[in-house]
Amino acid sequence: MGQYKANSTNSKSFSLTIENTKIGELNYTKWYSFKAEIQLADNSNYQLEPKGFWDSKIELKKAEKTLLEFKMGWKGILITTNFNESKKKYLLKLKGLLSNRFILIDAEENEILTVDTDFKWSKLNFDYTIETSTELDNMENKELMLLTILHCINYYLTIIVAAA
């Protein structure tokens, strides 16, 4: 099982690390934007772009190819990956109604990841602690998936704050 940390350097940038080794960044174009860029440690770049009415769906793209998409659903955020032309579905949801913990479950309802959110009042942003299962650790493109999940959680928190 992997233990990752995601720290916000400001309200627009998040750095993902494992054992103090940086594996990627999530950078937003502007504060509270759904448009973002992922840069992995190997310097490969990916774009997260909102689509649909009221930006209801977000797509992860490498050039023009869509690798992943997610949208808000009644039970949480529905994630569909399309890595190597193989589609898989996941659900990211809060562990409990008033929880600060998110979980990712696969189509068989196996819990494959937990994310604890930690709001930093001094910085007015979140830091995250991510714990992965062996299934996620063995996933191809796991770093890309982890950074996209950070974006999903930020998306969720932004939608909830806007609705309040």
mmCIF file of C-alpha atoms in Angstrom:
data_model
loop_
_atom_site.group_PDB
_atom_site.id
_atom_site.type_symbol
_atom_site.label_atom_id
_atom_site.label_comp_id
_atom_site.label_asym_id
_atom_site.label_seq_id
_atom_site.Cartn_x
_atom_site.Cartn_y
_atom_site.Cartn_z
ATOM 1 C CA MET A 1 0.000 0.000 0.000
ATOM 2 C CA GLY A 2 1.286 3.421 -0.982
ATOM 3 C CA GLN A 3 1.252 6.541 1.185
ATOM 4 C CA TYR A 4 1.175 9.762 -0.821
ATOM 5 C CA LYS A 5 1.037 13.412 0.206
ATOM 6 C CA ALA A 6 -0.445 16.232 -1.829
ATOM 7 C CA ASN A 7 0.401 19.697 -0.631
ATOM 8 C CA SER A 8 -0.856 22.962 -1.953
ATOM 9 C CA THR A 9 1.912 25.464 -2.503
ATOM 10 C CA ASN A 10 -0.750 28.113 -3.158
ATOM 11 C CA SER A 11 -4.429 27.897 -4.025
ATOM 12 C CA LYS A 12 -3.609 27.000 -7.657
ATOM 13 C CA SER A 13 -0.849 24.368 -7.409
ATOM 14 C CA PHE A 14 -0.619 20.958 -5.770
ATOM 15 C CA SER A 15 2.487 18.804 -5.531
ATOM 16 C CA LEU A 16 2.111 15.014 -5.190
ATOM 17 C CA THR A 17 4.902 13.154 -3.387
ATOM 18 C CA ILE A 18 5.718 9.704 -2.076
ATOM 19 C CA GLU A 19 8.481 9.379 0.525
ATOM 20 C CA ASN A 20 9.480 13.023 -0.159
ATOM 21 C CA THR A 21 9.947 12.296 -3.886
ATOM 22 C CA LYS A 22 7.884 14.477 -6.184
ATOM 23 C CA ILE A 23 5.919 12.471 -8.749
ATOM 24 C CA GLY A 24 3.771 15.189 -10.283
ATOM 25 C CA GLU A 25 1.890 18.459 -10.064
ATOM 26 C CA LEU A 26 -1.662 19.643 -10.553
ATOM 27 C CA ASN A 27 -1.798 23.290 -11.653
ATOM 28 C CA TYR A 28 -4.934 25.364 -12.146
ATOM 29 C CA THR A 29 -5.084 28.183 -14.660
ATOM 30 C CA LYS A 30 -6.804 30.429 -12.119
ATOM 31 C CA TRP A 31 -8.365 30.225 -8.681
ATOM 32 C CA TYR A 32 -11.580 28.128 -8.572
ATOM 33 C CA SER A 33 -11.169 27.056 -12.189
ATOM 34 C CA PHE A 34 -12.054 23.576 -13.432
ATOM 35 C CA LYS A 35 -9.408 23.844 -16.152
ATOM 36 C CA ALA A 36 -6.043 22.488 -15.036
ATOM 37 C CA GLU A 37 -2.824 20.893 -16.182
ATOM 38 C CA ILE A 38 -1.051 17.814 -14.838
ATOM 39 C CA GLN A 39 2.694 17.521 -15.179
ATOM 40 C CA LEU A 40 4.336 14.237 -14.198
ATOM 41 C CA ALA A 41 7.934 13.823 -13.019
ATOM 42 C CA ASP A 42 8.934 12.687 -16.530
ATOM 43 C CA ASN A 43 7.752 16.133 -17.805
ATOM 44 C CA SER A 44 4.753 14.698 -19.680
ATOM 45 C CA ASN A 45 1.779 17.094 -19.693
ATOM 46 C CA TYR A 46 -1.958 16.441 -19.619
ATOM 47 C CA GLN A 47 -4.921 18.793 -19.683
ATOM 48 C CA LEU A 48 -8.097 18.678 -17.600
ATOM 49 C CA GLU A 49 -10.839 20.444 -19.535
ATOM 50 C CA PRO A 50 -14.451 21.121 -18.543
ATOM 51 C CA LYS A 51 -17.121 20.078 -21.049
ATOM 52 C CA GLY A 52 -20.884 20.202 -21.252
ATOM 53 C CA PHE A 53 -23.532 22.442 -19.822
ATOM 54 C CA TRP A 54 -22.253 24.238 -16.682
ATOM 55 C CA ASP A 55 -18.954 22.341 -16.961
ATOM 56 C CA SER A 56 -20.764 19.200 -15.805
ATOM 57 C CA LYS A 57 -18.080 16.853 -17.126
ATOM 58 C CA ILE A 58 -14.285 17.088 -16.965
ATOM 59 C CA GLU A 59 -12.031 15.297 -19.439
ATOM 60 C CA LEU A 60 -8.362 14.392 -19.002
ATOM 61 C CA LYS A 61 -6.562 14.691 -22.332
ATOM 62 C CA LYS A 62 -3.140 14.070 -23.763
ATOM 63 C CA ALA A 63 -3.115 16.167 -26.931
ATOM 64 C CA GLU A 64 -6.559 15.406 -28.427
ATOM 65 C CA LYS A 65 -6.992 11.925 -26.916
ATOM 66 C CA THR A 66 -9.380 11.604 -23.940
ATOM 67 C CA LEU A 67 -7.877 9.254 -21.340
ATOM 68 C CA LEU A 68 -10.368 9.758 -18.526
ATOM 69 C CA GLU A 69 -13.579 11.625 -17.779
ATOM 70 C CA PHE A 70 -15.537 12.344 -14.643
ATOM 71 C CA LYS A 71 -18.824 13.918 -13.660
ATOM 72 C CA MET A 72 -20.826 14.517 -10.538
ATOM 73 C CA GLY A 73 -23.520 11.932 -9.810
ATOM 74 C CA TRP A 74 -25.999 11.344 -7.000
ATOM 75 C CA LYS A 75 -23.674 8.917 -5.212
ATOM 76 C CA GLY A 76 -20.426 10.841 -5.809
ATOM 77 C CA ILE A 77 -18.094 11.474 -8.716
ATOM 78 C CA LEU A 78 -18.318 8.906 -11.506
ATOM 79 C CA ILE A 79 -14.918 8.294 -13.105
ATOM 80 C CA THR A 80 -14.432 6.431 -16.387
ATOM 81 C CA THR A 81 -10.864 5.660 -17.425
ATOM 82 C CA ASN A 82 -9.815 4.757 -20.942
ATOM 83 C CA PHE A 83 -6.151 3.892 -20.490
ATOM 84 C CA ASN A 84 -4.830 1.664 -23.306
ATOM 85 C CA GLU A 85 -8.308 1.419 -24.867
ATOM 86 C CA SER A 86 -9.622 -0.430 -21.794
ATOM 87 C CA LYS A 87 -12.578 1.276 -20.089
ATOM 88 C CA LYS A 88 -13.020 0.987 -16.331
ATOM 89 C CA LYS A 89 -15.467 2.695 -14.002
ATOM 90 C CA TYR A 90 -14.914 4.013 -10.474
ATOM 91 C CA LEU A 91 -16.847 5.990 -7.904
ATOM 92 C CA LEU A 92 -15.254 8.623 -5.660
ATOM 93 C CA LYS A 93 -17.379 9.505 -2.654
ATOM 94 C CA LEU A 94 -17.271 10.771 0.902
ATOM 95 C CA LYS A 95 -16.827 8.019 3.495
ATOM 96 C CA GLY A 96 -19.657 9.518 5.580
ATOM 97 C CA LEU A 97 -21.989 12.492 5.450
ATOM 98 C CA LEU A 98 -19.846 14.801 7.606
ATOM 99 C CA SER A 99 -16.526 13.123 6.869
ATOM 100 C CA ASN A 100 -13.276 14.621 5.608
ATOM 101 C CA ARG A 101 -12.331 11.269 4.016
ATOM 102 C CA PHE A 102 -12.969 10.320 0.401
ATOM 103 C CA ILE A 103 -12.855 6.755 -0.893
ATOM 104 C CA LEU A 104 -12.502 5.381 -4.410
ATOM 105 C CA ILE A 105 -14.315 2.155 -5.197
ATOM 106 C CA ASP A 106 -14.148 0.058 -8.350
ATOM 107 C CA ALA A 107 -17.025 -1.580 -10.255
ATOM 108 C CA GLU A 108 -16.971 -4.548 -7.815
ATOM 109 C CA GLU A 109 -17.231 -2.074 -4.889
ATOM 110 C CA ASN A 110 -13.712 -2.777 -3.631
ATOM 111 C CA GLU A 111 -12.182 0.183 -1.810
ATOM 112 C CA ILE A 112 -8.951 0.931 -3.640
ATOM 113 C CA LEU A 113 -7.992 4.332 -2.257
ATOM 114 C CA THR A 114 -8.679 6.690 0.659
ATOM 115 C CA VAL A 115 -7.954 10.406 0.768
ATOM 116 C CA ASP A 116 -7.957 12.418 3.991
ATOM 117 C CA THR A 117 -8.420 16.151 3.541
ATOM 118 C CA ASP A 118 -6.769 18.620 5.882
ATOM 119 C CA PHE A 119 -7.869 22.256 5.619
ATOM 120 C CA LYS A 120 -5.048 24.652 6.477
ATOM 121 C CA TRP A 121 -6.586 27.814 7.910
ATOM 122 C CA SER A 122 -3.283 29.671 7.742
ATOM 123 C CA LYS A 123 -3.025 29.058 3.972
ATOM 124 C CA LEU A 124 -6.792 28.817 3.261
ATOM 125 C CA ASN A 125 -6.368 25.634 1.243
ATOM 126 C CA PHE A 126 -6.214 21.847 1.547
ATOM 127 C CA ASP A 127 -3.453 19.312 1.944
ATOM 128 C CA TYR A 128 -4.201 15.641 1.312
ATOM 129 C CA THR A 129 -2.974 12.285 2.586
ATOM 130 C CA ILE A 130 -3.611 9.442 0.141
ATOM 131 C CA GLU A 131 -3.450 5.748 0.967
ATOM 132 C CA THR A 132 -3.648 3.310 -1.944
ATOM 133 C CA SER A 133 -4.414 -0.381 -2.175
ATOM 134 C CA THR A 134 -2.296 -2.934 -4.009
ATOM 135 C CA GLU A 135 -4.803 -2.777 -6.876
ATOM 136 C CA LEU A 136 -4.190 0.923 -7.388
ATOM 137 C CA ASP A 137 -0.436 0.561 -6.835
ATOM 138 C CA ASN A 138 -0.342 -1.946 -9.716
ATOM 139 C CA MET A 139 -2.482 0.235 -11.994
ATOM 140 C CA GLU A 140 -0.903 1.549 -15.144
ATOM 141 C CA ASN A 141 -0.932 5.366 -15.073
ATOM 142 C CA LYS A 142 -1.431 5.421 -11.284
ATOM 143 C CA GLU A 143 0.296 8.813 -10.899
ATOM 144 C CA LEU A 144 -2.033 10.295 -13.489
ATOM 145 C CA MET A 145 -5.006 8.722 -11.737
ATOM 146 C CA LEU A 146 -3.922 10.100 -8.332
ATOM 147 C CA LEU A 147 -3.520 13.648 -9.629
ATOM 148 C CA THR A 148 -6.878 13.434 -11.406
ATOM 149 C CA ILE A 149 -8.503 12.265 -8.155
ATOM 150 C CA LEU A 150 -7.091 15.374 -6.453
ATOM 151 C CA HIS A 151 -8.789 17.418 -9.152
ATOM 152 C CA CYS A 152 -12.029 15.458 -8.583
ATOM 153 C CA ILE A 153 -11.947 16.276 -4.860
ATOM 154 C CA ASN A 154 -11.205 19.948 -5.532
ATOM 155 C CA TYR A 155 -14.086 19.935 -8.058
ATOM 156 C CA TYR A 156 -16.402 18.348 -5.484
ATOM 157 C CA LEU A 157 -15.435 20.828 -2.746
ATOM 158 C CA THR A 158 -15.887 23.778 -5.126
ATOM 159 C CA ILE A 159 -19.364 22.575 -6.176
ATOM 160 C CA ILE A 160 -20.408 22.051 -2.541
ATOM 161 C CA VAL A 161 -19.159 25.491 -1.464
ATOM 162 C CA ALA A 162 -20.906 27.131 -4.429
ATOM 163 C CA ALA A 163 -24.174 25.380 -3.543
ATOM 164 C CA ALA A 164 -24.030 26.476 0.107
#
